[in-house]
Coordinates of C-alpha atoms in Angstrom, one line a residue:
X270 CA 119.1 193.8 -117.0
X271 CA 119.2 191.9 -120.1
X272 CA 122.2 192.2 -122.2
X273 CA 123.2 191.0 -125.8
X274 CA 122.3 187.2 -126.2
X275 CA 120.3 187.0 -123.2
X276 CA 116.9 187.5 -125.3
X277 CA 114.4 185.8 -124.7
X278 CA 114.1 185.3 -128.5
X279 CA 114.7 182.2 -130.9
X280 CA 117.9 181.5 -132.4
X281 CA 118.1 182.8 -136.1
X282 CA 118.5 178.8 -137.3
X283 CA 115.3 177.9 -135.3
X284 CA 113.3 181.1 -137.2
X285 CA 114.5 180.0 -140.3
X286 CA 113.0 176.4 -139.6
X287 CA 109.9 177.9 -138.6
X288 CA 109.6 180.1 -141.6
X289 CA 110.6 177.6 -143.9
X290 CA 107.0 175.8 -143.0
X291 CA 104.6 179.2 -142.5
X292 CA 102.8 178.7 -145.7
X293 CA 102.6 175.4 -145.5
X294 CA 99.0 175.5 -147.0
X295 CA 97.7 171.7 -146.6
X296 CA 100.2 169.5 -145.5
X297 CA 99.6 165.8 -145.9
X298 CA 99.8 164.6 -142.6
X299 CA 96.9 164.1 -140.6
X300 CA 95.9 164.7 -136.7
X301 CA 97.2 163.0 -134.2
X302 CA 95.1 160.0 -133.3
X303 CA 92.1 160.3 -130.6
X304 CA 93.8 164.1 -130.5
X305 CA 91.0 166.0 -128.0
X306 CA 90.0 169.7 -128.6
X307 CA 88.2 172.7 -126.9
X308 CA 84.8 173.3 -128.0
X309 CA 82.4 175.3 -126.3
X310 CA 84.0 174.5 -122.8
X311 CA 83.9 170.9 -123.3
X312 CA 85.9 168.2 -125.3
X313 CA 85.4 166.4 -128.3
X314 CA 87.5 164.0 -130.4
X315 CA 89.3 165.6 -133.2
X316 CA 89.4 164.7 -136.8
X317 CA 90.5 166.1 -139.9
X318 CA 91.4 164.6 -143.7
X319 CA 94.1 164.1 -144.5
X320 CA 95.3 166.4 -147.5
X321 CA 95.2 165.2 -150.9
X322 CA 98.5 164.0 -152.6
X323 CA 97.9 166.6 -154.7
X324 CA 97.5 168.9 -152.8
X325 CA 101.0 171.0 -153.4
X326 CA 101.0 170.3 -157.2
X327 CA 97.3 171.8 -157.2
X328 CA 98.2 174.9 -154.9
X329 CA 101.6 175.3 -157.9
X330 CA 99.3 175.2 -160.6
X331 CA 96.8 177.6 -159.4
X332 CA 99.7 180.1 -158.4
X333 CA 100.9 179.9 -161.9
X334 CA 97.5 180.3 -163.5
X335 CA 97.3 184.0 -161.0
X336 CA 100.6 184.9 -162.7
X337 CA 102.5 184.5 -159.1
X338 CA 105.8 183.4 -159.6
X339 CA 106.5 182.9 -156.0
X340 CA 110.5 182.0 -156.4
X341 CA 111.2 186.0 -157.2
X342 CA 109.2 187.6 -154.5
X343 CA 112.0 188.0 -151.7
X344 CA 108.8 188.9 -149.2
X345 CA 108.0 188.2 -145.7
X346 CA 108.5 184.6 -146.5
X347 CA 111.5 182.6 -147.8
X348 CA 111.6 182.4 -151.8
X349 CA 109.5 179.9 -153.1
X350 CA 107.8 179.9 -149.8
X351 CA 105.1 182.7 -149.9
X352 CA 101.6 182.0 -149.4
X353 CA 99.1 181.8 -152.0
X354 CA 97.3 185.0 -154.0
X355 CA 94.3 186.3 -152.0
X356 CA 91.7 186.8 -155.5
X357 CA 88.9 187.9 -153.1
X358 CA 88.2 188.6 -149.2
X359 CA 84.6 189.2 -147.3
X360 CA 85.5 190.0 -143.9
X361 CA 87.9 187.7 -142.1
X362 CA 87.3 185.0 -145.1
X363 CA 90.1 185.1 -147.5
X364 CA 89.5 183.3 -151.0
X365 CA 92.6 181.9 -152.1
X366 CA 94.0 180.2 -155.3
X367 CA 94.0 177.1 -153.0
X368 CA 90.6 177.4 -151.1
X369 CA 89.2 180.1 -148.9
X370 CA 90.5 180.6 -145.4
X371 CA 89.5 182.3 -141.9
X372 CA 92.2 184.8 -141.3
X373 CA 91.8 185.4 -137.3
X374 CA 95.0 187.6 -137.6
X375 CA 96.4 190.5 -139.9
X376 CA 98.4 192.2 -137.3
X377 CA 95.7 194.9 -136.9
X378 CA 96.4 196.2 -140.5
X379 CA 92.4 196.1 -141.1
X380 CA 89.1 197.4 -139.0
X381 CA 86.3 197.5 -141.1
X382 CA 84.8 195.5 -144.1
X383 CA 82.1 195.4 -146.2
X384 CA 79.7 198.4 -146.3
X385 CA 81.1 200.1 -143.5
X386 CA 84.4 200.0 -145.5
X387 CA 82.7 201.0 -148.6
X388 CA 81.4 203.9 -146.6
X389 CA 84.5 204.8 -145.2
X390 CA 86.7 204.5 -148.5
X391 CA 84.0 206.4 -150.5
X392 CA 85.4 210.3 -149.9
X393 CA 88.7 208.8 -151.3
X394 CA 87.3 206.7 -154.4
X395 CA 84.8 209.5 -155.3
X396 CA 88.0 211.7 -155.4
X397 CA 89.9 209.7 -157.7
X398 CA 86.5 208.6 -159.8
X399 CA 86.7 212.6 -160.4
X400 CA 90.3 212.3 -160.9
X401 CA 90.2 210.0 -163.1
X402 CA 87.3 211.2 -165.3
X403 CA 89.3 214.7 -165.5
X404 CA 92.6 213.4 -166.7
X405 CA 90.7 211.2 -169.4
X406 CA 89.7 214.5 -170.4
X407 CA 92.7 216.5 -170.6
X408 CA 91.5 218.4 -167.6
X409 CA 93.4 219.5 -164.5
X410 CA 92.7 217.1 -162.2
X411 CA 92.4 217.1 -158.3
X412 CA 95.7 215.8 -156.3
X413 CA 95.7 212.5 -155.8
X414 CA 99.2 212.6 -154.2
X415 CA 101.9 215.4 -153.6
X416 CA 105.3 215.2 -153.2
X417 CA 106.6 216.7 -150.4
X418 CA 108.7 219.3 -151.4
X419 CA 105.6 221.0 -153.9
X420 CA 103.4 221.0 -151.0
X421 CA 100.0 219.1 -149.4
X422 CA 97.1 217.3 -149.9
X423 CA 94.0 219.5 -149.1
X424 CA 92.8 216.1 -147.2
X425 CA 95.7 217.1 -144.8
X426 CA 93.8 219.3 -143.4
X427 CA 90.3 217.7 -142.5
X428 CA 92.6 214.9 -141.2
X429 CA 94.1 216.8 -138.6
X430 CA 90.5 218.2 -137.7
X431 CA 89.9 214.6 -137.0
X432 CA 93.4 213.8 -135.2
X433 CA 92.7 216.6 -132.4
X434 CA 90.0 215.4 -130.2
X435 CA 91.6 211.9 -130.1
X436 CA 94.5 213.0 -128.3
X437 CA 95.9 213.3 -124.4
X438 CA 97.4 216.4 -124.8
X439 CA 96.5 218.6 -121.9
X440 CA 98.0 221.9 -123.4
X441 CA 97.1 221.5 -126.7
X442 CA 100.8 222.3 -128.0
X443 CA 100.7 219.0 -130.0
X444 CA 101.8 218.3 -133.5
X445 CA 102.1 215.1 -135.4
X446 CA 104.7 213.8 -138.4
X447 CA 103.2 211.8 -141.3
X448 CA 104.3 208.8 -142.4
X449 CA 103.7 205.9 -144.9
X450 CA 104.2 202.5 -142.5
X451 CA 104.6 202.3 -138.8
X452 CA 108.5 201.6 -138.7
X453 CA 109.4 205.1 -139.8
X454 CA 106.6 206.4 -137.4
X455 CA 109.0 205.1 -135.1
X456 CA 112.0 206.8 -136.4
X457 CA 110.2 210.1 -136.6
X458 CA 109.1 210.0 -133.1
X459 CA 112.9 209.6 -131.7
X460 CA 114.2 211.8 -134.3
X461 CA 111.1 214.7 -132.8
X462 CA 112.0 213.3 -129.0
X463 CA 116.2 214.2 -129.2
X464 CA 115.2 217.3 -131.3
X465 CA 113.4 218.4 -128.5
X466 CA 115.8 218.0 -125.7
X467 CA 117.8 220.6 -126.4
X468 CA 121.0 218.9 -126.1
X469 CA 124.1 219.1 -128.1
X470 CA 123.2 215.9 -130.0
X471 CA 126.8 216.2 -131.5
X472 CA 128.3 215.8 -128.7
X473 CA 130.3 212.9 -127.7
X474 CA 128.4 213.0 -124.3
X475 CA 125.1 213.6 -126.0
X476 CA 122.2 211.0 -124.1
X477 CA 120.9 210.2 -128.0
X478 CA 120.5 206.2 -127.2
X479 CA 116.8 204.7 -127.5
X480 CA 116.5 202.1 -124.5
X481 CA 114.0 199.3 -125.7
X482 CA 112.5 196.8 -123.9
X483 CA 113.6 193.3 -123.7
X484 CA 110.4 192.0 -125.4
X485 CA 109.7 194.5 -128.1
X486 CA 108.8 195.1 -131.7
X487 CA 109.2 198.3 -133.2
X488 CA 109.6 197.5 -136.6
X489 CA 111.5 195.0 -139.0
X490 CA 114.4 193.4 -137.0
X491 CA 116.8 194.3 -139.6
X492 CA 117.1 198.4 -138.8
X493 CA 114.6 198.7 -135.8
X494 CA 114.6 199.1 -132.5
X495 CA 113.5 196.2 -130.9
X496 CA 113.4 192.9 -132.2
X497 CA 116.3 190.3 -133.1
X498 CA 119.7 191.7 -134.6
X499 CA 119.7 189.8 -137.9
X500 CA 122.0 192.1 -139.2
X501 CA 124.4 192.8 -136.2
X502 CA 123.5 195.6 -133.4
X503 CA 125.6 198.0 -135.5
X504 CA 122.5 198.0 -137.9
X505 CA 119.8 199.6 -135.3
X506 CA 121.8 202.8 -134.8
X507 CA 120.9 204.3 -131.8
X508 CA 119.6 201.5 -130.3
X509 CA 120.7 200.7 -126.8
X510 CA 122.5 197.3 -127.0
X511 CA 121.5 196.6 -123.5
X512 CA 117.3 195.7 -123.3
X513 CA 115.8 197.3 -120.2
X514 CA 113.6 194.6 -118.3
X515 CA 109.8 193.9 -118.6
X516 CA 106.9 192.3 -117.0
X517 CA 106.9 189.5 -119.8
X518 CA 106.1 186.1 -119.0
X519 CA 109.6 185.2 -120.0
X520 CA 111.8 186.9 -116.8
X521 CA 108.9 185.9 -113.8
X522 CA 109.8 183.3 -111.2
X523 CA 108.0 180.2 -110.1
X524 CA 106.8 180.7 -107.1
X525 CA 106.4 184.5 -107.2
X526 CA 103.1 186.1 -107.2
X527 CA 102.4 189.0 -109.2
X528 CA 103.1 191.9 -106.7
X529 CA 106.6 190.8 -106.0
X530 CA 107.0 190.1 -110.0
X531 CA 106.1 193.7 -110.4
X532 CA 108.0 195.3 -107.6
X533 CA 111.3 192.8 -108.7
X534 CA 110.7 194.2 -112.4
X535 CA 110.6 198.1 -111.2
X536 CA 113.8 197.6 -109.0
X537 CA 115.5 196.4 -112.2
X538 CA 114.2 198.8 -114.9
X539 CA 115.6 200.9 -111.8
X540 CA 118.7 199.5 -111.7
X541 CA 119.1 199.7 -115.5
X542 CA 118.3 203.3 -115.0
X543 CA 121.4 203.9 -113.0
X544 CA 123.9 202.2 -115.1
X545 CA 122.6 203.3 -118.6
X546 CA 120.8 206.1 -117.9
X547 CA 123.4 208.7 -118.8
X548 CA 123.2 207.5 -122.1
X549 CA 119.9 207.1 -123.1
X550 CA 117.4 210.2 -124.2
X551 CA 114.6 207.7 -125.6
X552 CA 112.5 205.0 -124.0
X553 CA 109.9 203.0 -125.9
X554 CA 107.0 201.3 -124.7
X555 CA 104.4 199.5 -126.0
X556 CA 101.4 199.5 -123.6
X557 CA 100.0 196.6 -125.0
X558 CA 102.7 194.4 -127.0
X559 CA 102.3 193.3 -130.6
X560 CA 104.5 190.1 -131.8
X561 CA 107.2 190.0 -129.3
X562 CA 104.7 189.4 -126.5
X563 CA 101.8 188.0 -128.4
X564 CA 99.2 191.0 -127.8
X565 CA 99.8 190.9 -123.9
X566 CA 98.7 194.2 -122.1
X567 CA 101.1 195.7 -119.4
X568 CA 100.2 196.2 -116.3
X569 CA 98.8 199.7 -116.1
X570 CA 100.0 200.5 -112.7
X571 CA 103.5 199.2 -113.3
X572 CA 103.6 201.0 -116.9
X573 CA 102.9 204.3 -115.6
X574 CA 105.9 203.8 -112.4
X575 CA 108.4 202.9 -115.5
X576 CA 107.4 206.3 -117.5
X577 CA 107.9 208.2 -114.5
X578 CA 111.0 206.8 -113.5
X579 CA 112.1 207.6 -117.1
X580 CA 110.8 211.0 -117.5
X581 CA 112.0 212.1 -113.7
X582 CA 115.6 211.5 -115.1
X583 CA 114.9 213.4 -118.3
X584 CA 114.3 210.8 -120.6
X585 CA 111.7 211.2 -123.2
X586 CA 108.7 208.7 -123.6
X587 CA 107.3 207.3 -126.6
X588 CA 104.3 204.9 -126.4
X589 CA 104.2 202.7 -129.7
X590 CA 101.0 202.2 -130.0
X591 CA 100.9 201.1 -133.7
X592 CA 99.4 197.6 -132.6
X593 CA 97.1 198.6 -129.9
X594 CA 95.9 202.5 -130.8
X595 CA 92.3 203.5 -132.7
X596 CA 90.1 201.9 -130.2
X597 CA 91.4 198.4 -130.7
X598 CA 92.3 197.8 -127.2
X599 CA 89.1 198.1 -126.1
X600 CA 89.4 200.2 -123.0
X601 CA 87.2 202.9 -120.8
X602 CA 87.6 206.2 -122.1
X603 CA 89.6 208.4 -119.8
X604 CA 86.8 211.8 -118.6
X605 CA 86.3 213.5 -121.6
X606 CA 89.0 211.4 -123.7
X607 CA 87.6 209.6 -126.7
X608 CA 90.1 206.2 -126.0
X609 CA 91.5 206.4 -128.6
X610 CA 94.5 205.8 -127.4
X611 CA 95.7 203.2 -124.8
X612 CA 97.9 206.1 -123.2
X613 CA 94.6 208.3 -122.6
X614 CA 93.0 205.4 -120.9
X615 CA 95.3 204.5 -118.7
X616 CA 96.6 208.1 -118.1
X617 CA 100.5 207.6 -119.3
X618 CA 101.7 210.8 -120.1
X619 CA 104.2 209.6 -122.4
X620 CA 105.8 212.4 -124.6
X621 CA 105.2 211.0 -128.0
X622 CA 102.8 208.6 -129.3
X623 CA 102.8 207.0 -132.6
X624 CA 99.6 205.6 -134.7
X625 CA 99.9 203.4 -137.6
X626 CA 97.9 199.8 -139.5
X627 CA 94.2 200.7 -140.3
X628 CA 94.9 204.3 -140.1
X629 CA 94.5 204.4 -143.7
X630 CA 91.5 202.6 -144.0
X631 CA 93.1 199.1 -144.3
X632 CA 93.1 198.8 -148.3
X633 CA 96.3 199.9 -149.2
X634 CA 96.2 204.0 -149.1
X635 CA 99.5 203.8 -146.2
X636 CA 99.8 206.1 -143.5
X637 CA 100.9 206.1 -140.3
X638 CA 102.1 209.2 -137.8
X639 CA 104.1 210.4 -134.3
X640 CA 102.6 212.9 -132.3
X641 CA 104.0 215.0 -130.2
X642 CA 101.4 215.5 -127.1
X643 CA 103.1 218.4 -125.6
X644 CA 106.1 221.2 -126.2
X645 CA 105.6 221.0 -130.2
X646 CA 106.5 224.6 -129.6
X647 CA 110.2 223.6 -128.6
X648 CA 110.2 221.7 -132.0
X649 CA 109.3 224.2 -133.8
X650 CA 112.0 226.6 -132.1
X651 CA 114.9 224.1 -133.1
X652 CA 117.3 223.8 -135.5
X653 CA 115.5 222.2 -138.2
X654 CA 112.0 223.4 -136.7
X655 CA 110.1 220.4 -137.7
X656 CA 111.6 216.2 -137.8
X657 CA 114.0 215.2 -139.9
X658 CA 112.4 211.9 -141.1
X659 CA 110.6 212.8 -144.2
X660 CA 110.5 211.6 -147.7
X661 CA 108.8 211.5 -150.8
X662 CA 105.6 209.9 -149.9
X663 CA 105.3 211.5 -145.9
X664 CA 101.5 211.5 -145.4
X665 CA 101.3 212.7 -149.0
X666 CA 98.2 210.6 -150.3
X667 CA 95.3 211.6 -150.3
X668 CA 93.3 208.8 -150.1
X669 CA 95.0 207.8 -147.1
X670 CA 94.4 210.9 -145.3
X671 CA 90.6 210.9 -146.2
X672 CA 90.3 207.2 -145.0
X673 CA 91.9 208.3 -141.7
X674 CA 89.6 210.9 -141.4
X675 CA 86.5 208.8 -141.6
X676 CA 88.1 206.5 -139.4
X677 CA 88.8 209.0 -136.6
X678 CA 85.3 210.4 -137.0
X679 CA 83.6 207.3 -136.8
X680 CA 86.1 205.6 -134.2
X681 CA 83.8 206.2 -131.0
X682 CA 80.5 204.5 -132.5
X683 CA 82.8 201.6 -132.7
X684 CA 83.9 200.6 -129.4
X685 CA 80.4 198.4 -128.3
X686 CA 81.3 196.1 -131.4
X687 CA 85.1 196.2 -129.6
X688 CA 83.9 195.2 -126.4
X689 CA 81.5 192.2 -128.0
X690 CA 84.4 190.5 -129.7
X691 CA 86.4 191.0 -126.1
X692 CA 83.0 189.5 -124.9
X693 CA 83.8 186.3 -127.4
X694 CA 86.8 186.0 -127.4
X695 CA 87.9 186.1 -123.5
X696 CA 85.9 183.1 -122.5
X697 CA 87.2 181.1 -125.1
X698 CA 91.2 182.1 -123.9
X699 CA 90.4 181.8 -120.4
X700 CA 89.1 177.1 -121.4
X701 CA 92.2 176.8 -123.5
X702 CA 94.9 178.0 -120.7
X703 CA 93.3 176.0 -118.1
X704 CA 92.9 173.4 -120.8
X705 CA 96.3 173.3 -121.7
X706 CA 97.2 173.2 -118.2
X707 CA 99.6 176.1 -118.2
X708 CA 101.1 174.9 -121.9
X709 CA 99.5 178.0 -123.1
X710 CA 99.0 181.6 -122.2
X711 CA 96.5 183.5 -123.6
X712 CA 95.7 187.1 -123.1
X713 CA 93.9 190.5 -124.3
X714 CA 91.3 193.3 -125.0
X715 CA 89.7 195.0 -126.8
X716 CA 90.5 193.4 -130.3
X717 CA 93.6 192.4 -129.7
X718 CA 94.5 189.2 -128.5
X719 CA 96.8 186.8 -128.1
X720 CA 98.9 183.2 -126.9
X721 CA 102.3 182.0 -126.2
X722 CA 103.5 178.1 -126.1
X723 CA 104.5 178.6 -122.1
X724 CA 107.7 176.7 -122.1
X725 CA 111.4 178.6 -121.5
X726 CA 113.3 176.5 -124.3
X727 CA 112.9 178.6 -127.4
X728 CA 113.6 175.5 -129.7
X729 CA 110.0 173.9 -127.8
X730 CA 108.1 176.8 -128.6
X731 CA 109.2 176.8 -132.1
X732 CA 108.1 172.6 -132.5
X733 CA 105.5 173.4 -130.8
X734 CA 104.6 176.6 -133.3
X735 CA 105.5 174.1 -136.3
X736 CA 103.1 171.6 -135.1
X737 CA 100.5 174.7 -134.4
X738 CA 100.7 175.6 -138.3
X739 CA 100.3 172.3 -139.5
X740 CA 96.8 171.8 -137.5
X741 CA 95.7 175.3 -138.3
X742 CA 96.5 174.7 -141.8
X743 CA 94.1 171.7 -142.0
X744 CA 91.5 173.4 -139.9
X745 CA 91.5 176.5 -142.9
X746 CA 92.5 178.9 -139.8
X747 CA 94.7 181.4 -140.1
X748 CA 95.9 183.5 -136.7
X749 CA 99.0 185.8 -137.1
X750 CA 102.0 183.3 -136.1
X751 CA 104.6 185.5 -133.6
X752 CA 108.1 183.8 -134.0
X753 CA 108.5 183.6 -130.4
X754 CA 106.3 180.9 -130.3
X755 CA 102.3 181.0 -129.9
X756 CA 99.5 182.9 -131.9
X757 CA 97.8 187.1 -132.5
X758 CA 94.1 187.4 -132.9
X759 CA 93.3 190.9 -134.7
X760 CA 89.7 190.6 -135.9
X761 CA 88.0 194.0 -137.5
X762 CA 85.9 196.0 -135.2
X763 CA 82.9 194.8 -137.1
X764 CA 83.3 190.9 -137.7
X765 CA 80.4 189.3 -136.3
X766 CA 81.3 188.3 -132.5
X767 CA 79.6 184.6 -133.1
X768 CA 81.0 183.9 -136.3
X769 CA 84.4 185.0 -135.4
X770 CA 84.3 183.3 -132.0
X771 CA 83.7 180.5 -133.7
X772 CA 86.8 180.6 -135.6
X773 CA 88.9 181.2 -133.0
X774 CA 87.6 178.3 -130.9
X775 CA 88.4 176.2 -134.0
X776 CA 92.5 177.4 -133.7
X777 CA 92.2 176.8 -129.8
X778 CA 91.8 173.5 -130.6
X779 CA 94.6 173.5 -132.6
X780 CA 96.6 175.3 -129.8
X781 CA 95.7 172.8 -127.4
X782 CA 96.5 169.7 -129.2
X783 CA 100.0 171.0 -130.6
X784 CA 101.1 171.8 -126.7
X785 CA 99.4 168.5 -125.9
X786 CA 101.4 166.7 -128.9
X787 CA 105.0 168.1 -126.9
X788 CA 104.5 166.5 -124.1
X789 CA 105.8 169.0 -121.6
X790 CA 106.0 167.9 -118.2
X791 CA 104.1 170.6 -116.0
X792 CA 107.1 171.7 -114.1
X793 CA 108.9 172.3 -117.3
X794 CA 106.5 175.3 -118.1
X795 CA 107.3 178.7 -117.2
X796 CA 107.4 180.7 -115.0
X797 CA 110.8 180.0 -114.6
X798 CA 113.0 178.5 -111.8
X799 CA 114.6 181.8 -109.7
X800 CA 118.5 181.7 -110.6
X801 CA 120.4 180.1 -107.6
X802 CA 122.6 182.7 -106.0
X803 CA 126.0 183.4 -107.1
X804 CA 128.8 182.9 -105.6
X805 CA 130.8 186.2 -104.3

């Protein structure tokens, strides 16, 4: 069981460190020398310019000439420290104010590009072309978004023709909430979960806690489940304060081999069970983690034991599958499922599922959801007769909801371009951890991929991380950095396999030689030592 302070997270000082040098666009510092990196299997000596003196004054000036004033935009980044304007992108290469750059990693907020994104934006654009012709004219005009007290979006409609087939529900009693972004998908889907249970939820007995896993990501840290608790536990609500235990590289033992991991990991969830679960009405999984994991799948076997155990004490189930849903993990469609979704796949059963990212086509129409798979009609039957989490903009825009629609239509014809960039991607993981020598674990499917800086110590991970940016910076690569320490690969379903595998071999190499520039002794890696026992 892993209580308050026991995450295996980075202190807040060491994020802020780490953040302070994200965008770090070309630092002028140059490899290490005779530094050796991964190509094709074999090794090579690396080299790499050094960065003009200029560099920073350039990347100022160009920012200035976009009209970015980067010291007032309080973003993902620290002021004054957010990257550069993006004036132009063609697949997974970005044209910046300060050069172009391979992003390998957009934490799967996009699937397709170039014509096949034209073709699946154009329903939406032809709407508003009409839209916009009409009120030039005076004319009524069709909706382009509705608020959601004066009703819907005709799209509303052909998306949920297109939602249906995609899902695991086995009595077709389903429903879904709309949202904007994946974090209130969330929300919704507890909010729907407790609604459902029947229970007094006034009570002071009432099991309204949301148990989240010890590695998780649910949404920002700040009001999420999941996550760090930058602004005190009291902030997540009905979070649990106690994280349930999970199969993450963090909590295994040297020594132990993957059976007895998984059977220690069940007795403990177990465990956790017995002491908290008289609070808790909520469980959250993700079957395949985003951030807090780097893209790791779960063990499928071990994933489904943990939902049963959950649901055979009457706790609801909600797979997040915000990262890994729409095809992106890659996996065999369950008989007569679509995979859509990881839970189909690997035959979950959770209660709720929620669906967020690319949904909306990836170029800025949001929308996410929660579905409930099964029992909508106990929703429906409750006091409020729908979920509480609503607001002005709930799955309102219609754009958004005709992108999703082509998306879900189109999803299946996908999942061979999937399973190539698995195909070249996956040999190219599999050189850099026995390259690294254990320094660094790398993992995946589908399109969704991913590697952690293998040492304990979170202040390691995070040099090692620093270092990581620094080389990827000069190398013009750009994965999605996860503050616990390592790397996220989220290409779109159509980037060329060879092209892209290409650019990932080019940040292995910078993978490797930042673990190689730590010098971590071998027996310093994880897994961990097993605690010695304590004394009675």
């Amino acid at each position: 069981i892993v209580r308050p302070g026991q995450l295996w997270a980075m202190s807040l000082s060491a994020m802020v460190r780490l953040t302070a040098l994200a965008c770090a666009t070309n630092p002028a510092s140059a490899l290490a020398p005779g530094g050796r990196s991964l190509v094709g299997g074999a090794f090579r000596v690396a080299s790499a310019p050094a960065a003009s003196a200029s560099t920073a004054a350039a990347s100022a000036a160009a920012s200035a000439a976009a009209g970015y004033d980067n010291g007032r935009f309080a973003g993902r980044y620290a002021l004054g420290k957010n990257l550069p304007p993006v004036k132009a992108k063609n697949g997974f290469r970005f044209a910046r104010t300060d050069g172009e750059v391979r992003v390998l990693g957009g934490a799967c907020s996009e699937v397709l590009s170039g014509p096949n994104l034209a073709e699946l934006l154009r329903p939406g654009f032809e709407l508003e072309v009409r839209a916009m012709e009409a009120l030039r004219r005076g004319e009524p005009a069709e909706s382009l978004s509705v608020h959601t007290s004066t009703g819907v979006p005709l799209q509303l409609e052909q998306f949920l023709a297109a939602l249906g087939p995609h899902l695991p529900s086995k009595s077709g009693d389903w429903c879904v909430n709309l949202q904007a972004e994946g974090a209130s998908a969330v929300h919704a889907a507890i909010d729907m979960a407790l609604q459902m249970s029947g229970a007094d939820l006034g009570s002071p007995s009432a099991r309204t806690r949301v148990a989240c896993g010890s590695s998780s990501y649910h949404g920002p840290a700040s009001t999420s489940p999941g996550g760090g608790t930058p602004l005190g536990a009291q902030a997540k609500g009905l979070t649990h304060p106690v994280r349930y235990p999970v199969p993450s590289p963090f909590l295994r033992w040297r020594g132990e081999d993957e059976a007895a991991f998984h059977a220690r990991m069940l007795a403990d969830f177990n465990a956790y069970l017995d002491e908290y679960g008289h609070e808790v009405g909520v469980l959250l999984v993700e079957p395949q983690w985003g951030s807090s994991v780097a893209a790791m799948p779960w063990p499928p076997a071990l994933l489904r034991d943990y939902i049963s155990a959950a649901k055979a004490r009457g706790i609801a189930v909600i797979a997040d599958e915000i990262m890994c849903g729409l095809g992106r993990h890659g996996a065999e469609p369950a008989a007569g499922g679509t995979g859509c979704f990881l839970s189909e796949c690997w035959d979950l059963q959770p209660d709720i599922l929620t669906f967020g990212k690319g949904i909306g086509g990836g170029a800025g129409h949001l929308l996410s959801g929660a579905v409930v798979l099964e029992g909508a009609s106990k929703l429906q039957g409750g006091p409020a007769g729908t979920a509480y989490q609503s607001h002005t903009y709930a799955g309102s825009s219609a754009r958004a909801l005709a992108n999703g629609a082509a998306l879900l239509a189109s999803l299946e014809k996908w999942r061979p371009s999937v399973r190539a960039i698995e195909a070249a991607v996956a040999p190219i993981a599999a050189e850099l951890n026995e390259a690294s020598g254990g320094a660094v674990l790398a993992h995946g499917q589908g399109a969704l991929w991913g590697g952690l800086f293998a040492h304990p110590d979170p202040q390691a991970r995070t040099a090692a991380n620093l270092e990581f940016k620094r080389l990827c910076a000069e190398a013009r690569v750009l994965p999605y950095f996860v503050p616990v320490g390592g790397f996220m690969l989220t290409p779109r379903y159509d980037d060329d396999p060879d092209v892209y595998g290409a650019a990932v071999r080019d940040m292995a190499d910078c993978a490797l030689q930042a673990a190689r520039s730590m010098g971590w002794a071998p027996s310093a890696l994880l897994p961990v030592s097993k605690p010695a026992p304590r004394e009675s």
